[in-house]
mmCIF file of C-alpha atoms in Angstrom:
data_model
loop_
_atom_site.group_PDB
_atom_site.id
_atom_site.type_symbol
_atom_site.label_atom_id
_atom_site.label_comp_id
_atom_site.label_asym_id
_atom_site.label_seq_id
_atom_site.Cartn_x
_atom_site.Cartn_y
_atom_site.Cartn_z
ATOM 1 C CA UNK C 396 -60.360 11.828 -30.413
ATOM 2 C CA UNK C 397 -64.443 10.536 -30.048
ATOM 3 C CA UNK C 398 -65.964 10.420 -26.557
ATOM 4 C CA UNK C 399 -64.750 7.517 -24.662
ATOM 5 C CA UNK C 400 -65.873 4.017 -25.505
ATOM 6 C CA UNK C 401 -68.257 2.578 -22.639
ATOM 7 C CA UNK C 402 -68.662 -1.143 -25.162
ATOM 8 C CA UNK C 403 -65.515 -2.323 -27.012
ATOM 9 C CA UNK C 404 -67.527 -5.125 -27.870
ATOM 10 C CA UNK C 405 -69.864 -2.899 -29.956
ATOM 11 C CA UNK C 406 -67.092 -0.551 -31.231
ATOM 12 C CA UNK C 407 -64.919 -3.420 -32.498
ATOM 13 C CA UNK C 408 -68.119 -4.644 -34.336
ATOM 14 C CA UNK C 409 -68.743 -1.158 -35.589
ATOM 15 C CA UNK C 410 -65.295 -0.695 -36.840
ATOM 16 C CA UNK C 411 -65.226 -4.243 -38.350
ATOM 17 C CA UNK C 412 -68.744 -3.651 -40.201
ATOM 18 C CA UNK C 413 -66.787 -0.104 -41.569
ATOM 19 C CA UNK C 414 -63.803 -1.433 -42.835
ATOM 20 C CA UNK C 415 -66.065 -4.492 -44.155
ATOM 21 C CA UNK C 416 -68.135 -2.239 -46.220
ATOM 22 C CA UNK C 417 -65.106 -0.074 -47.048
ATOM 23 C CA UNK C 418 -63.441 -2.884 -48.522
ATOM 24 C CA UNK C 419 -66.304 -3.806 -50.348
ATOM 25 C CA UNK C 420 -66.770 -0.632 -52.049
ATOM 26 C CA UNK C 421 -63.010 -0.684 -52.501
ATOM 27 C CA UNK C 422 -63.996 -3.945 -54.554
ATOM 28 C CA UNK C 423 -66.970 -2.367 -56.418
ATOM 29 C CA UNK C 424 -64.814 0.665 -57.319
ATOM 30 C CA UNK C 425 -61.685 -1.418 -58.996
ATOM 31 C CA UNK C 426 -64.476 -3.305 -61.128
ATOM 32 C CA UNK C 427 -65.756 -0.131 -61.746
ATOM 33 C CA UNK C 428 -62.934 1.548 -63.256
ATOM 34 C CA UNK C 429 -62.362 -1.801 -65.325
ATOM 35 C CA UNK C 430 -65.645 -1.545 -66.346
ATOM 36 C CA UNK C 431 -65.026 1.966 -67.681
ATOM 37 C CA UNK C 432 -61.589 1.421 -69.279
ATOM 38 C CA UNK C 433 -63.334 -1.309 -71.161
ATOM 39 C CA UNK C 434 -66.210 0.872 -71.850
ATOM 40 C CA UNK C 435 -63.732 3.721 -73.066
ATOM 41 C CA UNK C 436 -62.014 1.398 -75.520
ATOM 42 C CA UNK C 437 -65.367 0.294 -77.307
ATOM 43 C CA UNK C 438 -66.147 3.394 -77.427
ATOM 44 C CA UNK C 439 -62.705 4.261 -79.195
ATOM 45 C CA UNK C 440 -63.274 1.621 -81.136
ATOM 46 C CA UNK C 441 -66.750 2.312 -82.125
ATOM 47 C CA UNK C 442 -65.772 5.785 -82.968
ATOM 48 C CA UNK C 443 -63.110 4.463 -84.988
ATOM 49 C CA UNK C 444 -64.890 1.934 -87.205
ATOM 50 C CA UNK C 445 -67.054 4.673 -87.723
ATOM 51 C CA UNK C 446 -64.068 7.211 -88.891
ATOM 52 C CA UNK C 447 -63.134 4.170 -91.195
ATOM 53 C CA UNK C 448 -66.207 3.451 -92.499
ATOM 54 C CA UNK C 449 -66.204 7.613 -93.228
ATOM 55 C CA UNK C 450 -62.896 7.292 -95.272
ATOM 56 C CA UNK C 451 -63.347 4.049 -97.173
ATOM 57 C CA UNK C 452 -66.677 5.200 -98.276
ATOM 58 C CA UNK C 453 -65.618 8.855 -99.135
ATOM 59 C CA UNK C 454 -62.308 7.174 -100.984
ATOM 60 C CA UNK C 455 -64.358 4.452 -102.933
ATOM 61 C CA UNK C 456 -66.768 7.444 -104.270
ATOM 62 C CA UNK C 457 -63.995 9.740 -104.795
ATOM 63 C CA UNK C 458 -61.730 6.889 -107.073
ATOM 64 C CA UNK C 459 -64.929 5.929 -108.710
ATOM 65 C CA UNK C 460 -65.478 10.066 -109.847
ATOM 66 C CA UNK C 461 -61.649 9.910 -110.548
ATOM 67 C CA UNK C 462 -61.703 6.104 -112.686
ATOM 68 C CA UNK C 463 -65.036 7.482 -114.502
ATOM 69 C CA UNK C 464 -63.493 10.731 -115.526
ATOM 70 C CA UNK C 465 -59.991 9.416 -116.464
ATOM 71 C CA UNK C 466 -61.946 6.792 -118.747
ATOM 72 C CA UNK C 467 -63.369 9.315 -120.947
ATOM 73 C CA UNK C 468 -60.271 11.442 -120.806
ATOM 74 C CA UNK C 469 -58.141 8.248 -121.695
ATOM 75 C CA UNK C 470 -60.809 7.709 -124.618
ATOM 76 C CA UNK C 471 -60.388 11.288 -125.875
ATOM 77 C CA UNK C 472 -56.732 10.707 -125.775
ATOM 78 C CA UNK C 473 -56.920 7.722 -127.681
ATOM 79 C CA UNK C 474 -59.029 9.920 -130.207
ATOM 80 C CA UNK C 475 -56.977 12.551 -129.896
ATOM 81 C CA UNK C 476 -54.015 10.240 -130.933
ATOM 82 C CA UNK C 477 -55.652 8.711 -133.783
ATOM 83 C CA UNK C 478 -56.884 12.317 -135.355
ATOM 84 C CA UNK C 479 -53.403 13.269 -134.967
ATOM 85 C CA UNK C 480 -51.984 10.192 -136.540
ATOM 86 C CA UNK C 481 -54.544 10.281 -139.915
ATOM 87 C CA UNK C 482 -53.103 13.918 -139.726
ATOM 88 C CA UNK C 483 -49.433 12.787 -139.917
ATOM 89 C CA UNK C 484 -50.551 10.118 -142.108
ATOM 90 C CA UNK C 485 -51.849 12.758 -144.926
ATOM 91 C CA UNK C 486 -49.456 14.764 -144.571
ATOM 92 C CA UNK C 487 -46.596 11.851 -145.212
ATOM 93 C CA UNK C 488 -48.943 11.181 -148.159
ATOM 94 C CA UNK C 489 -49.236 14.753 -149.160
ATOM 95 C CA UNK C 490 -45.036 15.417 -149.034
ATOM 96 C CA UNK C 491 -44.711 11.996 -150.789
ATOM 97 C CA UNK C 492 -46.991 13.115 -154.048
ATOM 98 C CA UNK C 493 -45.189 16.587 -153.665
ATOM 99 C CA UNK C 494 -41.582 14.713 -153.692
ATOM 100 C CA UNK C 495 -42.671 12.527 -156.418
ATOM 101 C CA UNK C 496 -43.978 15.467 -159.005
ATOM 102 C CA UNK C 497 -41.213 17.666 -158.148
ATOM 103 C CA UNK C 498 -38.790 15.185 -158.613
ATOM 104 C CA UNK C 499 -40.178 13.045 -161.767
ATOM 105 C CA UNK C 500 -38.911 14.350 -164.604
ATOM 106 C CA UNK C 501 -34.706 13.784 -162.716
ATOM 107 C CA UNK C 502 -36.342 10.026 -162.004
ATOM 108 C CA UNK C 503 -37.461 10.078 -165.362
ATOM 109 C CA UNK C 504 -34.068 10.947 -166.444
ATOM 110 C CA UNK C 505 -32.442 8.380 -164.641
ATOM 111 C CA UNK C 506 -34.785 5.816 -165.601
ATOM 112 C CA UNK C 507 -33.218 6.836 -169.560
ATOM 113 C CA UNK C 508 -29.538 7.498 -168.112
ATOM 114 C CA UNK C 509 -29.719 3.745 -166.805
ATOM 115 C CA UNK C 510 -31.718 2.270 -169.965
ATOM 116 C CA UNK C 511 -29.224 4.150 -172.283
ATOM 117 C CA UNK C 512 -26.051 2.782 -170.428
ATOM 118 C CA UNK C 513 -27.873 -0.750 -170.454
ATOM 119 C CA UNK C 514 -28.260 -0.323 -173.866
ATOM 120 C CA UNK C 515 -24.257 0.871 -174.812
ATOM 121 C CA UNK C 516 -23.089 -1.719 -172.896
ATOM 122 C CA UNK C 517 -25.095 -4.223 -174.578
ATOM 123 C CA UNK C 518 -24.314 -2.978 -177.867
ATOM 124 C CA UNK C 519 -20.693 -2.448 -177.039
ATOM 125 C CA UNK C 520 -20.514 -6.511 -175.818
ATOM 126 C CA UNK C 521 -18.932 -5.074 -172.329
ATOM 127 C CA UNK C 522 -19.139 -7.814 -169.682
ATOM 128 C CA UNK C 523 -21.786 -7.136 -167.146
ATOM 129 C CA UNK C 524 -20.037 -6.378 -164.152
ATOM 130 C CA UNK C 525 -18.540 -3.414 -165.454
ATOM 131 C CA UNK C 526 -21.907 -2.017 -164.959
ATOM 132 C CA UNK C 527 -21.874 -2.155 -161.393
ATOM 133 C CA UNK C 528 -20.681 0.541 -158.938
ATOM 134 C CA UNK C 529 -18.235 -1.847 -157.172
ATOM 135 C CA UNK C 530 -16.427 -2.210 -160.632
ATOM 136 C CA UNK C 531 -16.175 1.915 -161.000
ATOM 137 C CA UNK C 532 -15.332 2.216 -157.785
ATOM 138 C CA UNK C 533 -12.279 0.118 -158.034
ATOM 139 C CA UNK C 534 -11.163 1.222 -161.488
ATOM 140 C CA UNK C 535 -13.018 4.593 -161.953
ATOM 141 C CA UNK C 536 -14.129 6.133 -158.482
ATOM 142 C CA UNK C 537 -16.197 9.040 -158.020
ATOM 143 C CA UNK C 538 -17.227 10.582 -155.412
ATOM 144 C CA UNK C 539 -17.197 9.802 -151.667
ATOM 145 C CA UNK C 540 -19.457 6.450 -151.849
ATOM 146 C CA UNK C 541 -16.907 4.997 -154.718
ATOM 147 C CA UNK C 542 -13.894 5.966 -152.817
ATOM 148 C CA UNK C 543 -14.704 4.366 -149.787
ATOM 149 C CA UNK C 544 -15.793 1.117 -151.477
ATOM 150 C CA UNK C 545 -11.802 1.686 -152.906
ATOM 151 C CA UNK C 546 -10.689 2.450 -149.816
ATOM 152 C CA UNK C 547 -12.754 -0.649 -147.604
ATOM 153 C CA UNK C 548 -11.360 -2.841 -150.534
ATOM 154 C CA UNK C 549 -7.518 -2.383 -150.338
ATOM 155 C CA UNK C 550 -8.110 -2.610 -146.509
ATOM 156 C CA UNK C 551 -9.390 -5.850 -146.700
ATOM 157 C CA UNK C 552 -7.373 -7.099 -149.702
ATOM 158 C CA UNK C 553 -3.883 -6.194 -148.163
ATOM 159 C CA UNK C 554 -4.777 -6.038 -144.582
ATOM 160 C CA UNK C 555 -7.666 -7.996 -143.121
ATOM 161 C CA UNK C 556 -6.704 -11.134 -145.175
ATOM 162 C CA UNK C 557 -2.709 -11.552 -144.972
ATOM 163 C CA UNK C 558 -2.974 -10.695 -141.299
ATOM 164 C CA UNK C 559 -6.240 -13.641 -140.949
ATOM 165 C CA UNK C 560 -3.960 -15.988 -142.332
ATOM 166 C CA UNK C 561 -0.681 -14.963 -140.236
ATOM 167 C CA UNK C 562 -2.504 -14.730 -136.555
ATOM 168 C CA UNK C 563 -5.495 -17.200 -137.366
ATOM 169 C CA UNK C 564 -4.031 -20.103 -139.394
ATOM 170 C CA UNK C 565 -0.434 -20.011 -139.268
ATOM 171 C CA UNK C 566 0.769 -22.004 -136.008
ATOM 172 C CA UNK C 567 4.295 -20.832 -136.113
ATOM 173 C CA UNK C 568 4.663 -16.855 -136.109
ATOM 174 C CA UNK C 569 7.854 -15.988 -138.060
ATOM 175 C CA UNK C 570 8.649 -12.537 -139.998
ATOM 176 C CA UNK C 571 9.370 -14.226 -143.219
ATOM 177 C CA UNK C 572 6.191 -16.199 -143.110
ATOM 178 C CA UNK C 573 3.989 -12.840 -142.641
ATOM 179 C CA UNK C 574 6.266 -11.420 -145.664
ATOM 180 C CA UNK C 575 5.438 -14.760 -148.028
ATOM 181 C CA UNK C 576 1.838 -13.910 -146.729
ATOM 182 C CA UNK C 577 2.255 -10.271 -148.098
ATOM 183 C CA UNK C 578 3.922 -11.365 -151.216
ATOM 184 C CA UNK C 579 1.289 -14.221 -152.208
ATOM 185 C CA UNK C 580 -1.135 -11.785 -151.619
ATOM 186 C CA UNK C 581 0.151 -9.396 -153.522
ATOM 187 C CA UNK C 582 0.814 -11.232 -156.205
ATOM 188 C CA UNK C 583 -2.878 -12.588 -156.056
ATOM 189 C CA UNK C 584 -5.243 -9.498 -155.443
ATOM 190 C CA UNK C 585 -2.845 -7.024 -157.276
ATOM 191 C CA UNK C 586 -2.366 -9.746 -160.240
ATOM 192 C CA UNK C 587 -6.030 -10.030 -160.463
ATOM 193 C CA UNK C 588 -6.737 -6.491 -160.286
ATOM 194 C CA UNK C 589 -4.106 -5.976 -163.569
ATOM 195 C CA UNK C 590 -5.612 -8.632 -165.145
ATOM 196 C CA UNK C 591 -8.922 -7.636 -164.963
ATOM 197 C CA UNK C 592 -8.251 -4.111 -165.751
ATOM 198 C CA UNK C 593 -5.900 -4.816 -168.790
ATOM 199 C CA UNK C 594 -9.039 -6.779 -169.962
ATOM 200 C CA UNK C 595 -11.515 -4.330 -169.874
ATOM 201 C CA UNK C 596 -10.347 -0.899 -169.844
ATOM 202 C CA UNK C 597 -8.127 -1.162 -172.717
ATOM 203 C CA UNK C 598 -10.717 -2.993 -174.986
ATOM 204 C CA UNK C 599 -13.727 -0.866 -173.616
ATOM 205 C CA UNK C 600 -12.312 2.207 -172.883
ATOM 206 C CA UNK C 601 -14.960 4.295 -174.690
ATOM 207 C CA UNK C 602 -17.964 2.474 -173.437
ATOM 208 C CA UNK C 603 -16.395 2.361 -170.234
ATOM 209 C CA UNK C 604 -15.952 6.684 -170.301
ATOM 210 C CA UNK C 605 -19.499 6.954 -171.658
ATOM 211 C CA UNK C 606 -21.216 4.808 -168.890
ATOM 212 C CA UNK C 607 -18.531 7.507 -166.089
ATOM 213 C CA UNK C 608 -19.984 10.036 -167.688
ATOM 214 C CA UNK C 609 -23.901 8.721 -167.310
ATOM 215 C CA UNK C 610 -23.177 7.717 -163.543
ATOM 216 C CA UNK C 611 -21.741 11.068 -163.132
ATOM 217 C CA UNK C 612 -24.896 12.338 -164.464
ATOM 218 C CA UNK C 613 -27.496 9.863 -162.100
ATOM 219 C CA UNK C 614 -24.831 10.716 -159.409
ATOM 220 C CA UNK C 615 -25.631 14.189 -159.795
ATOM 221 C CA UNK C 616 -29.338 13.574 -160.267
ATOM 222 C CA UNK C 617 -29.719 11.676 -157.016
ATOM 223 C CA UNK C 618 -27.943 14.727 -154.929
ATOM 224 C CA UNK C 619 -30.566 16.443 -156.395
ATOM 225 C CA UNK C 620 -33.293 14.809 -155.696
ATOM 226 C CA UNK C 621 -32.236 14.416 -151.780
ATOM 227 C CA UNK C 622 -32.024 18.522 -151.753
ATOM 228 C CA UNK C 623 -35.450 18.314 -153.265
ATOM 229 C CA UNK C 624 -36.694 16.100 -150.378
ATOM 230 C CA UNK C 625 -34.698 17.653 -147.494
ATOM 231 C CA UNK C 626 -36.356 20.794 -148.712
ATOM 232 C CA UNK C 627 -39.701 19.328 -148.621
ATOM 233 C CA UNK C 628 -39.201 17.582 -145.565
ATOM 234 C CA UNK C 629 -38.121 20.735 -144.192
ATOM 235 C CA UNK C 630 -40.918 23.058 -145.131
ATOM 236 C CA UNK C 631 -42.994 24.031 -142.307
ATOM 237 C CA UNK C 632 -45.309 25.486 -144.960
ATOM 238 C CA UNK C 633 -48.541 22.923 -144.771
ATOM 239 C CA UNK C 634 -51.335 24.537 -146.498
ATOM 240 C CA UNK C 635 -50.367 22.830 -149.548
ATOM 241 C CA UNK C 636 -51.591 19.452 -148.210
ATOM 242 C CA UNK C 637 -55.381 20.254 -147.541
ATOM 243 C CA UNK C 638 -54.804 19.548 -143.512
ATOM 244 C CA UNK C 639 -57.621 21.693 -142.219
ATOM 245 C CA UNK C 640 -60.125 18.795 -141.957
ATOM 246 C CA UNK C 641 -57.670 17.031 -139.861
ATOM 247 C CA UNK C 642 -56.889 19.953 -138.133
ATOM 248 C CA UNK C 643 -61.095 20.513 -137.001
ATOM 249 C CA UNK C 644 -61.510 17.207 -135.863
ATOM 250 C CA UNK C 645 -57.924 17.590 -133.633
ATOM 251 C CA UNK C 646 -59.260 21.139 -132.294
ATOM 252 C CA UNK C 647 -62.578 19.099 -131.330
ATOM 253 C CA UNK C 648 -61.225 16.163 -129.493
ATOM 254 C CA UNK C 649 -58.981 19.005 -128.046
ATOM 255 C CA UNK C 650 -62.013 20.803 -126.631
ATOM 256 C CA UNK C 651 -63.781 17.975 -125.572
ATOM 257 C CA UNK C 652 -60.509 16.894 -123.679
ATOM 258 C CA UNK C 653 -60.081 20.476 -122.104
ATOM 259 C CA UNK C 654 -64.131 19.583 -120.880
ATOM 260 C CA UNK C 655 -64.263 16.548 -119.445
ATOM 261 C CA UNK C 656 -61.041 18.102 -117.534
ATOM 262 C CA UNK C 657 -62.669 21.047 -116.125
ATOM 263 C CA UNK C 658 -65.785 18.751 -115.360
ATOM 264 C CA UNK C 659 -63.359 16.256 -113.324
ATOM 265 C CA UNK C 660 -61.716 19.690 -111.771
ATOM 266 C CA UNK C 661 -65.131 20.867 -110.571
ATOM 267 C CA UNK C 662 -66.594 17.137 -109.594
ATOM 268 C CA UNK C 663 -63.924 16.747 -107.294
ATOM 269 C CA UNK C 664 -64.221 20.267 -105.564
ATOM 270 C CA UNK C 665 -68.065 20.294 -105.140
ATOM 271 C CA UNK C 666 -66.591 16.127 -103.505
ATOM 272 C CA UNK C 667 -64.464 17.936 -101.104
ATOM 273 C CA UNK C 668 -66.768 20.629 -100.507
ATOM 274 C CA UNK C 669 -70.034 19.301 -99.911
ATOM 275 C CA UNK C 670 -70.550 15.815 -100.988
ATOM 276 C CA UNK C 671 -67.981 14.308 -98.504
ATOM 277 C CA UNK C 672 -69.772 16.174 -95.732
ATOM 278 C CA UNK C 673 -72.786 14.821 -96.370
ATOM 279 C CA UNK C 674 -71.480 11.626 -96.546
ATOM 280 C CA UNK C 675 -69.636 11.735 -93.415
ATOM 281 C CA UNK C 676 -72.812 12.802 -91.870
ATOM 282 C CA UNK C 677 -74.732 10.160 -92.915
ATOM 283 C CA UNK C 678 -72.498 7.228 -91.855
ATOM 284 C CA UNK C 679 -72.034 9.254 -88.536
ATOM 285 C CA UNK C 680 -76.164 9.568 -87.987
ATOM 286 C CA UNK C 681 -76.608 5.524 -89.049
ATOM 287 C CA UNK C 682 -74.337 4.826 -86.159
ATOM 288 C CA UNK C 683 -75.549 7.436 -83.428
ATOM 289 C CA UNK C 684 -77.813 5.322 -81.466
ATOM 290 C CA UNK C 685 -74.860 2.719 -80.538
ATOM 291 C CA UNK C 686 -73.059 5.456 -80.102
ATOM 292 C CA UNK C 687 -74.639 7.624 -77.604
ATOM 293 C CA UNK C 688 -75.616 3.812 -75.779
ATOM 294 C CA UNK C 689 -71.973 3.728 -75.511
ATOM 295 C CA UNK C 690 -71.673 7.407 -74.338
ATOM 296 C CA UNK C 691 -74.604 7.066 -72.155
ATOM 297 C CA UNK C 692 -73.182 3.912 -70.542
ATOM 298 C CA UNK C 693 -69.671 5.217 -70.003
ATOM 299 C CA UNK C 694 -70.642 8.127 -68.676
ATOM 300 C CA UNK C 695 -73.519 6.366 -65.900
ATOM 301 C CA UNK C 696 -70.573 4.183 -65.165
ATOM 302 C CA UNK C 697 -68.103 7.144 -64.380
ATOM 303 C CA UNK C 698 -70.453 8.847 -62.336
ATOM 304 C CA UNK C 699 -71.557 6.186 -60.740
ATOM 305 C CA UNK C 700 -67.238 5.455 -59.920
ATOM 306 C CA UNK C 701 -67.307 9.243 -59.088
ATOM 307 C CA UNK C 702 -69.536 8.886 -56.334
ATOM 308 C CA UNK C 703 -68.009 5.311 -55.064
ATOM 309 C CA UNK C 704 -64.736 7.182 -55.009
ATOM 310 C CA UNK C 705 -66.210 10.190 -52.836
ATOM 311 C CA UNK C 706 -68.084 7.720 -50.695
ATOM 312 C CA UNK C 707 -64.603 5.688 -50.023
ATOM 313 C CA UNK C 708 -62.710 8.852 -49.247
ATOM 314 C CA UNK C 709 -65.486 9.955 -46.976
ATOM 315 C CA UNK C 710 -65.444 6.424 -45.345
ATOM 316 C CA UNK C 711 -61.765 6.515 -44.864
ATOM 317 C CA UNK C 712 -61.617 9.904 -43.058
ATOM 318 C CA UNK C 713 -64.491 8.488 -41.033
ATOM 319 C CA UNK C 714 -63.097 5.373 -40.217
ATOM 320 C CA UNK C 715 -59.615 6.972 -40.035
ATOM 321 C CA UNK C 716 -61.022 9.604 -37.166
ATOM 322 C CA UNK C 717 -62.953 7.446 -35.333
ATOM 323 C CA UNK C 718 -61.605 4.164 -35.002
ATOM 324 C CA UNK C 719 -58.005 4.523 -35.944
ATOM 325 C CA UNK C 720 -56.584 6.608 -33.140
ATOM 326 C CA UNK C 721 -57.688 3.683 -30.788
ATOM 327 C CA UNK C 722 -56.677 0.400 -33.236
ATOM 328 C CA UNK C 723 -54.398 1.680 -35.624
ATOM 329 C CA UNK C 724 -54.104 0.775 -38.995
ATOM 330 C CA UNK C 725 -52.519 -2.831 -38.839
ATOM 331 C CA UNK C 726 -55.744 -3.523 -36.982
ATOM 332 C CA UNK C 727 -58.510 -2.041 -39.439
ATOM 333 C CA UNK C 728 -58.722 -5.506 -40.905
ATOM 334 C CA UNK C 729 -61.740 -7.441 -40.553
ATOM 335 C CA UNK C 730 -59.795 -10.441 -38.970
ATOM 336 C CA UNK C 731 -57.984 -8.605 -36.729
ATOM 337 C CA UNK C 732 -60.965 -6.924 -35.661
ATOM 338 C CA UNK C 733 -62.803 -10.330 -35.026
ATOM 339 C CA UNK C 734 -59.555 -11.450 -33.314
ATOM 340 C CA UNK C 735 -59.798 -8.463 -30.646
ATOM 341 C CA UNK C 736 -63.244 -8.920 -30.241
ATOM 342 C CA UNK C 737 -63.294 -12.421 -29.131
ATOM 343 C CA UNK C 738 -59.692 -11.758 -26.742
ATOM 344 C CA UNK C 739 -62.557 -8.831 -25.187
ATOM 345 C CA UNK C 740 -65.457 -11.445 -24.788
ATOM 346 C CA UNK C 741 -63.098 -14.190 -23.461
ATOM 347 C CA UNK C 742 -62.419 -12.030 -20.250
ATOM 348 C CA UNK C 743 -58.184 -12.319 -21.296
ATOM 349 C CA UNK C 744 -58.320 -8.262 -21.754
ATOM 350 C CA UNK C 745 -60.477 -5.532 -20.728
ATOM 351 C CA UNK C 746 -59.597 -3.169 -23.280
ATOM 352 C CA UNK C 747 -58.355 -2.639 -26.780
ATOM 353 C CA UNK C 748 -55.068 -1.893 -25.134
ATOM 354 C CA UNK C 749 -54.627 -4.621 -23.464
ATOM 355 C CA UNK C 750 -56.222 -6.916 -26.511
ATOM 356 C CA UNK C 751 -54.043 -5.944 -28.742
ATOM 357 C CA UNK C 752 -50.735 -6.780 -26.501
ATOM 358 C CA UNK C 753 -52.798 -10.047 -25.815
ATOM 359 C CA UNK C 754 -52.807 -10.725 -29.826
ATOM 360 C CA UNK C 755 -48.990 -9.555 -30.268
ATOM 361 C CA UNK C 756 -48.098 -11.975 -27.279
ATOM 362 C CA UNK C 757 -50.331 -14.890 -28.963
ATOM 363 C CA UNK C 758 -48.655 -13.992 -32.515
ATOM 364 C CA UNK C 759 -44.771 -13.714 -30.611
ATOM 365 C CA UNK C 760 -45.683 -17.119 -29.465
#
């Protein structure tokens, strides 16, 4: 408690001027702290168009090392590739000549088996289909080729066909129609087959054994000449082909691939290690004056909120010890203040006592 007040008058307008300029730092102090939480967030964002800037820079250098060195790698792939494909090429070449000389003199052969049976059957006035391999297969087969011409032949003859005609162009479906099927097809593929055979292997028979015996032969030739090839083929033996130029210019793209590579490898690490710092710290230094204006003004505007805040807190306990035992604080309001003040000069109370039961009574009223 103060010493005892000789002018209420005076203290009322001392306690009214207090809370007055309390409230108006009050006000100063809530625009400071917007001031500074707007302050903070251009500085955040400041600081973060800066970190941007940093990344989009150090990304656009560090594609534009990757998109130079992966051009010239892609180019020595391409080379690479093409060396590798002229190789392939002369080698293809290479096996082909090799096929062809090891195998000429059975192509020869066949060449004169095939000219010789021409010939015989020619001479011998047999009918030219007899010279085919669907003819031998049917009549004469040999080997797994002419027995499964036999074999697809008979399945179509006396299966594929009789059962076409039964399910696809028969309406009615009875057993005896699908055994007069059978029957007229019998009678027509088997007939024909007699007919033709009765033709031509009785009255050529000799020509007809001769030109077995020559397919046998070109049969025999041709297995022959696949063992030679599969043999080739299968060599891994390539000295033969004169590769080694081919080879030199592969090894040579190869090293200038395994280069550029180890270039890109140590571009990117001396990137990482020192070139993105440097860049980082240039873009940060371009933007350091804004910067520390925005540092410098958010932190003139905290202190000077700092010391508002201390001020108000000092005010309070002031105004708190020395005029709130007396008014209490409904009555640290400006109005209220005014209010008593007047009730004082008007003569109605004498005191801030009684003014204040004077203002309650006018209020109850």
């Amino acid at each position: 408690m103060g010493p005892a007040i000789t002018d209420y008058v005076r203290f009322l307008a001392d306690a009214r001027d207090a809370v007055y300029r309390l409230n108006c730092d009050q006000n100063t102090a809530a625009q400071l702290a917007d001031e500074e939480e707007h302050q903070e967030q251009e500085l955040e964002t400041a600081n973060r168009a800066v970190a941007d800037a940093v990344n989009q820079t150090v990304k656009k250098r560090l594609d534009e090392i990757n998109s130079s060195y992966d051009k010239e790698i892609a180019k020595g792939q391409e080379r690479l590739k093409k060396a590798r494909a002229k190789r392939e090429k002369a080698k293809n070449k290479g096996m082909k000549e090799r096929i062809a000389e090891e195998t000429s003199e059975l192509r020869e052969h066949n060449r004169e088996l095939k000219l010789q049976m021409k010939t015989l059957f020619q001479k011998e006035r047999v009918p030219g289909f007899c010279n085919s391999t669907y003819y031998y297969a049917l009549y004469d087969p040999r080997g797994v080729k002419e027995f499964m011409l036999f074999f697809m032949t008979i399945l179509v003859c006396f299966l594929a066909v009789p059962c076409g005609i039964y399910f696809l162009l028969l309406q009615q479906r009875q057993m005896w129609y699908l055994a007069a099927v059978y029957f007229l097809d019998v009678l027509l593929f088997g007939g024909l087959y007699v007919l033709v055979g009765n033709k031509t292997r009785l009255r050529y028979q000799d020509a007809l054994k001769r030109g077995r015996a020559i397919r046998n032969t070109l049969r025999a030739n041709r297995k022959k000449i696949r063992v030679i090839t599969h043999t080739i083929q299968k060599d891994g033996n390539e000295d033969i082909y004169d590769l080694e130029k081919y080879d030199d210019e592969i090894a040579c793209v190869e090293q200038e691939l395994s280069e550029i590579t180890t270039r890109k490898k140590d571009a990117l690490n001396t990137f990482e290690s020192v070139t993105k710092n440097i860049i980082s710290d240039e873009i940060v230094a371009s933007h350091k004056s804004h910067l520390d204006d925005l540092k410098q003004a958010l932190e003139d505007t905290s202190l000077a909120l700092r010391n508002l805040e201390n001020s108000i807190k000092e005010q309070n306990i002031r105004i708190t010890d020395t005029f709130g035992p007396y008014l209490g604080k409904e009555f640290l309001e400006p109005d209220r203040l005014s209010e008593l003040s007047r009730i004082i000069q008007s003569g109605t109370a004498s005191n801030i006592t009684e003014a204040i039961t004077v203002y309650n009574e006018t209020k109850q009223a």
